mmCIF file of C-alpha atoms and ligand atoms in Angstrom:
data_model
loop_
_atom_site.group_PDB
_atom_site.id
_atom_site.type_symbol
_atom_site.label_atom_id
_atom_site.label_comp_id
_atom_site.label_asym_id
_atom_site.label_seq_id
_atom_site.Cartn_x
_atom_site.Cartn_y
_atom_site.Cartn_z
ATOM 1 C CA UNK R 297 3.830 -29.198 1.707
ATOM 2 C CA UNK R 298 0.827 -27.655 -0.059
ATOM 3 C CA UNK R 299 -1.990 -26.372 2.107
ATOM 4 C CA UNK R 300 -5.514 -27.600 1.406
ATOM 5 C CA UNK R 301 -7.958 -24.708 0.991
ATOM 6 C CA UNK R 302 -11.727 -24.992 0.614
ATOM 7 C CA UNK R 303 -13.868 -22.004 -0.308
ATOM 8 C CA UNK R 304 -17.426 -22.612 0.865
ATOM 9 C CA UNK R 305 -19.404 -20.409 -1.542
ATOM 10 C CA UNK R 306 -16.651 -20.521 -4.171
ATOM 11 C CA UNK R 307 -19.135 -19.885 -7.012
ATOM 12 C CA UNK R 308 -20.350 -16.588 -5.542
ATOM 13 C CA UNK R 309 -18.935 -13.112 -6.129
ATOM 14 C CA UNK R 310 -16.308 -13.103 -3.362
ATOM 15 C CA UNK R 311 -15.377 -16.756 -3.835
ATOM 16 C CA UNK R 312 -14.806 -16.401 -7.570
ATOM 17 C CA UNK R 313 -12.529 -13.413 -7.032
ATOM 18 C CA UNK R 314 -10.470 -15.329 -4.490
ATOM 19 C CA UNK R 315 -10.018 -18.083 -7.074
ATOM 20 C CA UNK R 316 -9.058 -15.624 -9.831
ATOM 21 C CA UNK R 317 -6.531 -13.925 -7.547
ATOM 22 C CA UNK R 318 -4.879 -17.240 -6.733
ATOM 23 C CA UNK R 319 -5.193 -19.019 -10.106
ATOM 24 C CA UNK R 320 -1.410 -19.310 -10.562
ATOM 25 C CA UNK R 321 -0.601 -20.436 -7.024
ATOM 26 C CA UNK R 322 1.199 -23.762 -6.693
ATOM 27 C CA UNK R 323 1.566 -23.669 -2.895
ATOM 28 C CA UNK R 324 -2.110 -24.419 -2.283
ATOM 29 C CA UNK R 325 -4.367 -27.314 -3.214
ATOM 30 C CA UNK R 326 -7.970 -26.296 -3.791
ATOM 31 C CA UNK R 327 -10.710 -28.560 -2.483
ATOM 32 C CA UNK R 328 -13.816 -27.977 -4.529
ATOM 33 C CA UNK R 329 -17.477 -28.910 -4.891
ATOM 34 C CA UNK R 330 -19.175 -28.773 -8.316
ATOM 35 C CA UNK R 331 -21.333 -25.658 -8.636
ATOM 36 C CA UNK R 332 -24.532 -27.721 -8.858
ATOM 37 C CA UNK R 333 -23.743 -29.245 -5.441
ATOM 38 C CA UNK R 334 -22.832 -25.957 -3.752
ATOM 39 C CA UNK R 335 -25.652 -26.288 -1.219
ATOM 40 C CA UNK R 336 -25.098 -30.011 -0.555
ATOM 41 C CA UNK R 337 -24.570 -29.957 3.225
ATOM 42 C CA UNK R 338 -22.917 -33.381 3.447
ATOM 43 C CA UNK R 339 -20.359 -32.524 0.746
ATOM 44 C CA UNK R 340 -19.676 -29.150 2.335
ATOM 45 C CA UNK R 341 -19.157 -30.714 5.755
ATOM 46 C CA UNK R 342 -16.756 -33.251 4.293
ATOM 47 C CA UNK R 343 -14.734 -30.576 2.461
ATOM 48 C CA UNK R 344 -14.754 -28.219 5.422
ATOM 49 C CA UNK R 345 -13.326 -30.916 7.663
ATOM 50 C CA UNK R 346 -10.674 -31.919 5.110
ATOM 51 C CA UNK R 347 -9.244 -28.406 4.693
ATOM 52 C CA UNK R 348 -6.301 -26.757 6.427
ATOM 53 C CA UNK R 349 -8.048 -23.427 5.865
ATOM 54 C CA UNK R 350 -11.751 -23.010 5.028
ATOM 55 C CA UNK R 351 -12.692 -19.656 3.522
ATOM 56 C CA UNK R 352 -16.397 -18.985 3.983
ATOM 57 C CA UNK R 353 -17.919 -16.784 1.244
ATOM 58 C CA UNK R 354 -21.509 -17.241 2.318
ATOM 59 C CA UNK R 355 -24.411 -15.314 3.816
ATOM 60 C CA UNK R 356 -24.288 -14.967 7.620
ATOM 61 C CA UNK R 357 -26.576 -17.908 8.440
ATOM 62 C CA UNK R 358 -24.717 -20.296 6.145
ATOM 63 C CA UNK R 359 -21.392 -19.132 7.644
ATOM 64 C CA UNK R 360 -22.621 -19.900 11.142
ATOM 65 C CA UNK R 361 -23.730 -23.330 9.940
ATOM 66 C CA UNK R 362 -20.322 -23.960 8.346
ATOM 67 C CA UNK R 363 -18.546 -22.983 11.568
ATOM 68 C CA UNK R 364 -20.722 -25.398 13.511
ATOM 69 C CA UNK R 365 -19.758 -28.143 11.032
ATOM 70 C CA UNK R 366 -16.071 -27.830 12.028
ATOM 71 C CA UNK R 367 -16.643 -27.254 15.741
ATOM 72 C CA UNK R 368 -14.168 -29.391 17.613
ATOM 73 C CA UNK R 369 -11.932 -29.996 14.583
ATOM 74 C CA UNK R 370 -8.898 -27.935 15.507
ATOM 75 C CA UNK R 371 -7.080 -28.987 12.338
ATOM 76 C CA UNK R 372 -9.254 -26.602 10.318
ATOM 77 C CA UNK R 373 -8.647 -22.863 10.419
ATOM 78 C CA UNK R 374 -11.326 -20.476 9.191
ATOM 79 C CA UNK R 375 -11.551 -17.172 7.352
ATOM 80 C CA UNK R 376 -15.145 -15.946 7.294
ATOM 81 C CA UNK R 377 -16.055 -13.140 4.881
ATOM 82 C CA UNK R 378 -19.568 -12.600 6.256
ATOM 83 C CA UNK R 379 -20.728 -10.269 9.016
ATOM 84 C CA UNK R 380 -21.360 -13.146 11.424
ATOM 85 C CA UNK R 381 -18.150 -13.060 13.532
ATOM 86 C CA UNK R 382 -16.642 -9.622 12.985
ATOM 87 C CA UNK R 383 -17.192 -8.470 16.541
ATOM 88 C CA UNK R 384 -16.809 -11.876 18.177
ATOM 89 C CA UNK R 385 -14.117 -11.507 20.869
ATOM 90 C CA UNK R 386 -12.553 -14.903 20.166
ATOM 91 C CA UNK R 387 -12.079 -14.192 16.449
ATOM 92 C CA UNK R 388 -9.169 -12.170 15.046
ATOM 93 C CA UNK R 389 -10.325 -9.203 12.969
ATOM 94 C CA UNK R 390 -8.721 -9.615 9.557
ATOM 95 C CA UNK R 391 -7.548 -6.059 8.927
ATOM 96 C CA UNK R 392 -3.794 -6.593 9.105
ATOM 97 C CA UNK R 393 -2.808 -2.905 9.006
ATOM 98 C CA UNK R 394 -5.281 -1.887 11.721
ATOM 99 C CA UNK R 395 -2.639 -2.017 14.476
ATOM 100 C CA UNK R 396 1.036 -2.872 14.563
ATOM 101 C CA UNK R 397 0.379 -6.319 16.081
ATOM 102 C CA UNK R 398 -2.717 -7.209 14.049
ATOM 103 C CA UNK R 399 -0.866 -9.170 11.359
ATOM 104 C CA UNK R 400 0.643 -11.382 14.081
ATOM 105 C CA UNK R 401 -2.797 -11.924 15.626
ATOM 106 C CA UNK R 402 -4.121 -13.051 12.245
ATOM 107 C CA UNK R 403 -1.057 -15.229 11.627
ATOM 108 C CA UNK R 404 -1.630 -17.228 14.807
ATOM 109 C CA UNK R 405 -5.437 -17.254 14.875
ATOM 110 C CA UNK R 406 -7.617 -20.276 14.283
ATOM 111 C CA UNK R 407 -10.578 -18.086 13.272
ATOM 112 C CA UNK R 408 -10.298 -14.844 11.300
ATOM 113 C CA UNK R 409 -13.217 -12.558 10.453
ATOM 114 C CA UNK R 410 -12.604 -10.758 7.175
ATOM 115 C CA UNK R 411 -13.751 -7.134 7.527
ATOM 116 C CA UNK R 412 -16.698 -5.682 5.624
ATOM 117 C CA UNK R 413 -15.890 -3.475 2.678
ATOM 118 C CA UNK R 414 -17.427 -0.309 4.164
ATOM 119 C CA UNK R 415 -15.942 -0.947 7.638
ATOM 120 C CA UNK R 416 -12.487 -1.443 6.079
ATOM 121 C CA UNK R 417 -12.656 2.154 4.844
ATOM 122 C CA UNK R 418 -14.337 3.598 7.915
ATOM 123 C CA UNK R 419 -12.153 1.849 10.508
ATOM 124 C CA UNK R 420 -8.996 2.739 8.564
ATOM 125 C CA UNK R 421 -9.859 6.436 8.945
ATOM 126 C CA UNK R 422 -11.372 6.517 12.427
ATOM 127 C CA UNK R 423 -9.245 4.143 14.510
ATOM 128 C CA UNK R 424 -5.920 6.009 14.134
ATOM 129 C CA UNK R 425 -7.575 9.257 15.261
ATOM 130 C CA UNK R 426 -9.098 7.591 18.322
ATOM 131 C CA UNK R 427 -5.770 5.915 19.129
ATOM 132 C CA UNK R 428 -3.918 9.238 18.780
ATOM 133 C CA UNK R 429 -6.403 11.084 21.034
ATOM 134 C CA UNK R 430 -7.573 13.409 18.242
ATOM 135 C CA UNK R 431 -11.188 12.225 17.995
ATOM 136 C CA UNK R 432 -12.788 12.795 21.420
ATOM 137 C CA UNK R 433 -15.283 10.653 23.322
ATOM 138 C CA UNK R 434 -18.825 11.374 22.243
ATOM 139 C CA UNK R 435 -17.941 12.799 18.827
ATOM 140 C CA UNK R 436 -20.910 12.173 16.458
ATOM 141 C CA UNK R 437 -19.115 10.352 13.638
ATOM 142 C CA UNK R 438 -20.798 10.218 10.235
ATOM 143 C CA UNK R 439 -19.808 7.743 7.510
ATOM 144 C CA UNK R 440 -21.061 8.322 3.946
ATOM 145 C CA UNK R 441 -20.166 5.857 1.233
ATOM 146 C CA UNK R 442 -20.724 4.640 -2.299
ATOM 147 C CA UNK R 443 -20.064 1.083 -3.444
ATOM 148 C CA UNK R 444 -19.977 -0.661 -6.782
ATOM 149 C CA UNK R 445 -22.986 -2.938 -7.165
ATOM 150 C CA UNK R 446 -21.040 -6.215 -6.816
ATOM 151 C CA UNK R 447 -21.125 -5.347 -3.097
ATOM 152 C CA UNK R 448 -24.658 -6.736 -3.120
ATOM 153 C CA UNK R 449 -23.473 -10.150 -4.403
ATOM 154 C CA UNK R 450 -25.044 -12.270 -7.155
ATOM 155 C CA UNK R 451 -28.515 -10.992 -6.456
ATOM 156 C CA UNK R 452 -27.758 -7.290 -6.866
ATOM 157 C CA UNK R 453 -25.496 -7.969 -9.851
ATOM 158 C CA UNK R 454 -28.444 -9.664 -11.584
ATOM 159 C CA UNK R 455 -30.808 -6.858 -10.597
ATOM 160 C CA UNK R 456 -28.471 -4.206 -12.017
ATOM 161 C CA UNK R 457 -27.374 -6.053 -15.176
ATOM 162 C CA UNK R 458 -30.354 -8.156 -16.284
ATOM 163 C CA UNK R 459 -33.101 -6.015 -17.796
ATOM 164 C CA UNK R 460 -35.447 -9.013 -17.639
ATOM 165 C CA UNK R 461 -34.934 -9.526 -13.892
ATOM 166 C CA UNK R 462 -38.298 -9.179 -12.121
ATOM 167 C CA UNK R 463 -36.657 -6.729 -9.701
ATOM 168 C CA UNK R 464 -34.450 -4.995 -12.274
ATOM 169 C CA UNK R 465 -33.012 -1.740 -10.937
ATOM 170 C CA UNK R 466 -32.688 1.210 -13.318
ATOM 171 C CA UNK R 467 -31.186 3.756 -10.900
ATOM 172 C CA UNK R 468 -27.637 4.898 -11.605
ATOM 173 C CA UNK R 469 -27.022 5.832 -7.976
ATOM 174 C CA UNK R 470 -29.232 5.109 -4.991
ATOM 175 C CA UNK R 471 -29.161 5.479 -1.232
ATOM 176 C CA UNK R 472 -30.182 2.531 0.935
ATOM 177 C CA UNK R 473 -29.983 1.560 4.589
ATOM 178 C CA UNK R 474 -32.424 4.426 5.125
ATOM 179 C CA UNK R 475 -33.510 3.227 8.573
ATOM 180 C CA UNK R 476 -29.900 3.936 9.653
ATOM 181 C CA UNK R 477 -29.495 0.469 11.139
ATOM 182 C CA UNK R 478 -27.079 -1.060 8.616
ATOM 183 C CA UNK R 479 -25.495 -4.317 9.768
ATOM 184 C CA UNK R 480 -22.005 -2.792 9.561
ATOM 185 C CA UNK R 481 -22.532 -0.234 12.330
ATOM 186 C CA UNK R 482 -21.468 -2.409 15.296
ATOM 187 C CA UNK R 483 -18.310 -3.423 13.405
ATOM 188 C CA UNK R 484 -17.422 0.203 12.677
ATOM 189 C CA UNK R 485 -18.074 1.188 16.284
ATOM 190 C CA UNK R 486 -16.036 -1.576 17.911
ATOM 191 C CA UNK R 487 -13.043 -1.629 15.567
ATOM 192 C CA UNK R 488 -13.158 2.158 15.192
ATOM 193 C CA UNK R 489 -12.785 2.336 19.013
ATOM 194 C CA UNK R 490 -15.855 4.593 19.121
ATOM 195 C CA UNK R 491 -17.995 5.085 22.207
ATOM 196 C CA UNK R 492 -21.018 6.112 20.100
ATOM 197 C CA UNK R 493 -22.489 4.324 17.086
ATOM 198 C CA UNK R 494 -21.635 6.151 13.864
ATOM 199 C CA UNK R 495 -24.347 7.431 11.541
ATOM 200 C CA UNK R 496 -23.795 5.356 8.392
ATOM 201 C CA UNK R 497 -25.359 6.270 5.034
ATOM 202 C CA UNK R 498 -24.388 3.838 2.231
ATOM 203 C CA UNK R 499 -25.215 4.076 -1.461
ATOM 204 C CA UNK R 500 -24.650 2.087 -4.646
ATOM 205 C CA UNK R 501 -23.540 3.318 -8.055
ATOM 206 C CA UNK R 502 -23.969 1.756 -11.492
ATOM 207 C CA UNK R 503 -20.390 0.482 -11.706
ATOM 208 C CA UNK R 504 -19.415 -3.079 -10.775
ATOM 209 C CA UNK R 505 -16.490 -2.531 -8.414
ATOM 210 C CA UNK R 506 -14.968 0.338 -6.453
ATOM 211 C CA UNK R 507 -15.772 2.197 -3.265
ATOM 212 C CA UNK R 508 -15.452 5.601 -1.598
ATOM 213 C CA UNK R 509 -15.943 5.922 2.166
ATOM 214 C CA UNK R 510 -16.073 9.447 3.634
ATOM 215 C CA UNK R 511 -15.799 10.607 7.250
ATOM 216 C CA UNK R 512 -16.265 14.405 7.413
ATOM 217 C CA UNK R 513 -15.068 16.097 10.624
ATOM 218 C CA UNK R 514 -15.585 19.496 12.277
ATOM 219 C CA UNK R 515 -12.189 20.537 13.650
ATOM 220 C CA UNK R 516 -13.636 22.740 16.406
ATOM 221 C CA UNK R 517 -15.230 19.642 17.975
ATOM 222 C CA UNK R 518 -12.046 17.573 17.992
ATOM 223 C CA UNK R 519 -9.494 17.553 20.780
ATOM 224 C CA UNK R 520 -7.428 20.705 21.079
ATOM 225 C CA UNK R 521 -4.838 21.364 18.407
ATOM 226 C CA UNK R 522 -6.436 19.116 15.785
ATOM 227 C CA UNK R 523 -5.736 20.386 12.282
ATOM 228 C CA UNK R 524 -5.564 19.173 8.715
ATOM 229 C CA UNK R 525 -1.832 18.621 9.224
ATOM 230 C CA UNK R 526 -2.033 16.840 12.600
ATOM 231 C CA UNK R 527 -4.756 14.485 11.353
ATOM 232 C CA UNK R 528 -2.730 13.658 8.265
ATOM 233 C CA UNK R 529 0.384 13.098 10.390
ATOM 234 C CA UNK R 530 -1.506 10.712 12.682
ATOM 235 C CA UNK R 531 -2.635 8.622 9.705
ATOM 236 C CA UNK R 532 0.878 8.610 8.213
ATOM 237 C CA UNK R 533 2.374 7.444 11.528
ATOM 238 C CA UNK R 534 -0.310 4.770 11.988
ATOM 239 C CA UNK R 535 0.287 3.220 8.562
ATOM 240 C CA UNK R 536 4.080 3.492 8.448
ATOM 241 C CA UNK R 537 6.020 0.356 7.542
ATOM 242 C CA UNK R 538 3.581 -1.401 5.187
ATOM 243 C CA UNK R 539 2.517 -0.941 1.578
ATOM 244 C CA UNK R 540 -1.166 -1.935 1.426
ATOM 245 C CA UNK R 541 -2.700 1.189 2.984
ATOM 246 C CA UNK R 542 -1.260 4.419 1.560
ATOM 247 C CA UNK R 543 -1.849 7.869 3.008
ATOM 248 C CA UNK R 544 -1.768 10.318 0.099
ATOM 249 C CA UNK R 545 0.543 13.313 0.788
ATOM 250 C CA UNK R 546 -1.338 16.536 1.545
ATOM 251 C CA UNK R 547 0.316 18.371 -1.350
ATOM 252 C CA UNK R 548 -0.923 15.677 -3.763
ATOM 253 C CA UNK R 549 -4.494 15.598 -2.490
ATOM 254 C CA UNK R 550 -4.605 19.426 -2.557
ATOM 255 C CA UNK R 551 -4.054 19.269 -6.317
ATOM 256 C CA UNK R 552 -6.948 16.855 -6.963
ATOM 257 C CA UNK R 553 -10.185 18.080 -8.480
ATOM 258 C CA UNK R 554 -12.054 14.807 -7.958
ATOM 259 C CA UNK R 555 -11.764 11.265 -6.602
ATOM 260 C CA UNK R 556 -12.815 8.390 -8.883
ATOM 261 C CA UNK R 557 -14.541 5.505 -7.063
ATOM 262 C CA UNK R 558 -13.162 3.056 -9.642
ATOM 263 C CA UNK R 559 -9.492 4.085 -9.426
ATOM 264 C CA UNK R 560 -8.381 1.014 -7.465
ATOM 265 C CA UNK R 561 -10.532 -1.593 -9.206
ATOM 266 C CA UNK R 562 -8.656 -4.900 -9.422
ATOM 267 C CA UNK R 563 -6.147 -3.810 -6.758
ATOM 268 C CA UNK R 564 -5.913 -5.053 -3.172
ATOM 269 C CA UNK R 565 -4.599 -1.775 -1.793
ATOM 270 C CA UNK R 566 -6.386 1.180 -0.187
ATOM 271 C CA UNK R 567 -5.677 4.920 -0.405
ATOM 272 C CA UNK R 568 -6.527 7.380 2.344
ATOM 273 C CA UNK R 569 -6.934 11.116 1.724
ATOM 274 C CA UNK R 570 -7.272 14.066 4.090
ATOM 275 C CA UNK R 571 -9.073 16.870 2.255
ATOM 276 C CA UNK R 572 -9.473 20.447 3.483
ATOM 277 C CA UNK R 573 -7.539 23.703 3.652
ATOM 278 C CA UNK R 574 -4.888 24.865 6.094
ATOM 279 C CA UNK R 575 -6.649 26.870 8.788
ATOM 280 C CA UNK R 576 -10.081 25.737 7.584
ATOM 281 C CA UNK R 577 -12.923 24.588 9.849
ATOM 282 C CA UNK R 578 -13.415 21.109 8.412
ATOM 283 C CA UNK R 579 -11.596 18.083 7.070
ATOM 284 C CA UNK R 580 -13.004 15.269 4.964
ATOM 285 C CA UNK R 581 -11.336 11.899 5.429
ATOM 286 C CA UNK R 582 -11.699 9.628 2.420
ATOM 287 C CA UNK R 583 -10.844 5.958 1.893
ATOM 288 C CA UNK R 584 -10.678 4.618 -1.655
ATOM 289 C CA UNK R 585 -10.713 0.857 -2.271
ATOM 290 C CA UNK R 586 -12.123 -1.943 -4.397
ATOM 291 C CA UNK R 587 -15.040 -3.486 -2.480
ATOM 292 C CA UNK R 588 -13.911 -6.862 -3.812
ATOM 293 C CA UNK R 589 -10.187 -6.125 -3.341
ATOM 294 C CA UNK R 590 -9.116 -4.845 0.079
ATOM 295 C CA UNK R 591 -12.860 -4.865 0.862
ATOM 296 C CA UNK R 592 -13.297 -8.651 0.484
ATOM 297 C CA UNK R 593 -11.420 -11.137 -1.717
ATOM 298 C CA UNK R 594 -8.038 -9.368 -1.691
ATOM 299 C CA UNK R 595 -8.146 -9.120 2.100
ATOM 300 C CA UNK R 596 -9.155 -12.801 2.350
ATOM 301 C CA UNK R 597 -6.118 -13.853 0.281
ATOM 302 C CA UNK R 598 -3.885 -11.576 2.383
ATOM 303 C CA UNK R 599 -5.247 -13.207 5.546
ATOM 304 C CA UNK R 600 -4.817 -16.694 4.076
ATOM 305 C CA UNK R 601 -1.180 -15.881 3.310
ATOM 306 C CA UNK R 602 -0.596 -14.590 6.834
ATOM 307 C CA UNK R 603 -2.106 -17.780 8.278
ATOM 308 C CA UNK R 604 -0.028 -19.963 5.955
ATOM 309 C CA UNK R 605 3.107 -18.120 7.095
ATOM 310 C CA UNK R 606 2.550 -19.070 10.754
HETATM 311 N N1 NDP M 791 -19.555 -8.706 -2.553
HETATM 312 C C1 NDP M 791 -18.823 -7.927 -1.761
HETATM 313 O O1 NDP M 791 -18.320 -6.853 -2.185
HETATM 314 C C2 NDP M 791 -18.565 -8.326 -0.346
HETATM 315 C C3 NDP M 791 -19.142 -9.445 0.218
HETATM 316 N N2 NDP M 791 -18.865 -9.768 1.527
HETATM 317 C C4 NDP M 791 -19.500 -10.908 2.177
HETATM 318 O O2 NDP M 791 -19.094 -12.120 1.555
HETATM 319 C C5 NDP M 791 -20.132 -13.097 1.699
HETATM 320 C C6 NDP M 791 -20.416 -13.633 0.313
HETATM 321 O O3 NDP M 791 -20.928 -12.542 -0.453
HETATM 322 P P1 NDP M 791 -20.975 -12.553 -2.020
HETATM 323 O O4 NDP M 791 -19.888 -13.364 -2.570
HETATM 324 O O5 NDP M 791 -21.100 -11.138 -2.429
HETATM 325 O O6 NDP M 791 -22.401 -13.283 -2.221
HETATM 326 P P2 NDP M 791 -22.951 -14.094 -3.487
HETATM 327 O O7 NDP M 791 -24.427 -14.109 -3.313
HETATM 328 O O8 NDP M 791 -22.388 -13.547 -4.741
HETATM 329 O O9 NDP M 791 -22.372 -15.555 -3.271
HETATM 330 C C7 NDP M 791 -22.742 -16.361 -2.164
HETATM 331 C C8 NDP M 791 -22.535 -17.806 -2.539
HETATM 332 O O10 NDP M 791 -22.900 -18.592 -1.410
HETATM 333 C C9 NDP M 791 -23.823 -19.592 -1.832
HETATM 334 N N3 NDP M 791 -24.728 -19.952 -0.733
HETATM 335 C C10 NDP M 791 -25.744 -19.217 -0.214
HETATM 336 N N4 NDP M 791 -26.341 -19.884 0.790
HETATM 337 C C11 NDP M 791 -25.683 -21.063 0.897
HETATM 338 C C12 NDP M 791 -25.834 -22.183 1.750
HETATM 339 N N5 NDP M 791 -26.775 -22.225 2.699
HETATM 340 N N6 NDP M 791 -24.991 -23.233 1.598
HETATM 341 C C13 NDP M 791 -24.027 -23.206 0.654
HETATM 342 N N7 NDP M 791 -23.844 -22.162 -0.209
HETATM 343 C C14 NDP M 791 -24.671 -21.108 -0.073
HETATM 344 C C15 NDP M 791 -24.575 -18.943 -2.965
HETATM 345 O O11 NDP M 791 -25.235 -19.899 -3.748
HETATM 346 P P3 NDP M 791 -26.604 -19.560 -4.518
HETATM 347 O O12 NDP M 791 -26.184 -19.063 -5.873
HETATM 348 O O13 NDP M 791 -27.316 -20.858 -4.569
HETATM 349 O O14 NDP M 791 -27.340 -18.540 -3.737
HETATM 350 C C16 NDP M 791 -23.435 -18.241 -3.689
HETATM 351 O O15 NDP M 791 -22.737 -19.103 -4.530
HETATM 352 C C17 NDP M 791 -21.338 -12.398 2.314
HETATM 353 O O16 NDP M 791 -21.415 -12.697 3.689
HETATM 354 C C18 NDP M 791 -21.032 -10.927 2.072
HETATM 355 O O17 NDP M 791 -21.666 -10.125 3.043
HETATM 356 C C19 NDP M 791 -17.983 -9.043 2.253
HETATM 357 C C20 NDP M 791 -17.371 -7.931 1.742
HETATM 358 C C21 NDP M 791 -17.667 -7.444 0.416
HETATM 359 C C1 X2W M 792 -23.723 -2.696 -1.995
HETATM 360 C C2 X2W M 792 -24.156 -3.624 -0.908
HETATM 361 O O1 X2W M 792 -25.282 -4.103 -0.884
HETATM 362 N N1 X2W M 792 -23.292 -3.886 0.022
HETATM 363 C C3 X2W M 792 -23.534 -4.774 1.109
HETATM 364 C C4 X2W M 792 -22.311 -4.916 1.931
HETATM 365 C C5 X2W M 792 -21.188 -5.572 1.222
HETATM 366 C C6 X2W M 792 -20.153 -6.007 2.195
HETATM 367 O O2 X2W M 792 -19.362 -5.308 2.716
HETATM 368 O O3 X2W M 792 -20.344 -7.217 2.605
HETATM 369 P P1 X2W M 792 -20.518 -7.504 4.129
HETATM 370 O O4 X2W M 792 -21.925 -7.142 4.403
HETATM 371 O O5 X2W M 792 -20.251 -8.934 4.336
HETATM 372 O O6 X2W M 792 -19.572 -6.683 4.871
HETATM 373 C C7 X2W M 792 -24.625 -4.254 2.043
HETATM 374 O O7 X2W M 792 -24.743 -3.064 2.222
HETATM 375 O O8 X2W M 792 -25.254 -5.093 2.679
#
């Protein structure tokens, strides 16, 4: 039997990439609304309630509205790509490699919150070190990142690409979130198992897709015995047995002169690096991903497949 899938927001950046990733699939039937009717609430409600899985690719407020439209209809399962439910206790967090049992939680969940692109990188680096007792309570975690501009959705894409846009942006690389209250911080804190909010400094580069997330650490402030090698080993152990999140061997990362934010564009995988020198004072943890791959649409398709395999 084919599963009926409706993407609310299918004509936006994340929605379109879900459709392109699944264009050849014959095991799903797509329910669809013409683009001109994308904000027609009655049509959306009808489609949402007819789906086996509704994938919400909408701003937070519209996602909350969509969820309210299917309240009480237990036949519909939901994957929400917005920030709205990522720390809701009754939603499964859709980062399947986060813990050994996370894929099973997603498989059996009615409601799955797809992680944010930046939190996917940050949580992937931080959580294993908290779980392994390497990163102590109270450690002041810093997360620095650069994203391709599609991370800002249709609006930022137009601002970056359309020279006639009234708010056209000419910068090749800019910092934002300068009040240090970015909406992703609670998600990073909770799923990173942190007891203190991280300091998060995001930026955007003039390239459509790709992302680097960095978590620099001072070894002397970690729990005793922490080293480049022990941190790398903890990440390797945490991600053993799956092939989406790869921990790059230390000897390979030691040979690199640079990391290219666009290396994984079009892929749904993520690479983790541990940079530093044996016996050195610092390590820099780096996650490399496509903001629209493992950071959004790729993860949504992965979660859909897990839910369909229940
Ligand atoms: N882009 C990325 O890299 C990532 C995005 N996300 C999240 O995914 C979600 C979607 O983002 P993205 O695809 O980038 O955004 P876009 O702005 O590109 O697309 C959003 C789509 O939703 C539609 N929409 C907006 N409001 C409503 C509404 N009230 N009712 C029905 N449709 C509506 C928009 O239509 P209209 O054209 O009329 O505005 C548009 O088609 C967001 O919550 C975002 O935070 C998560 C991870 C990464
Ligand atoms: C470049 C850019 O603007 N990025 C977005 C985040 C993109 C993303 O991760 O979406 P979620 O907010 O749904 O997690 C931002 O910082 O708000």
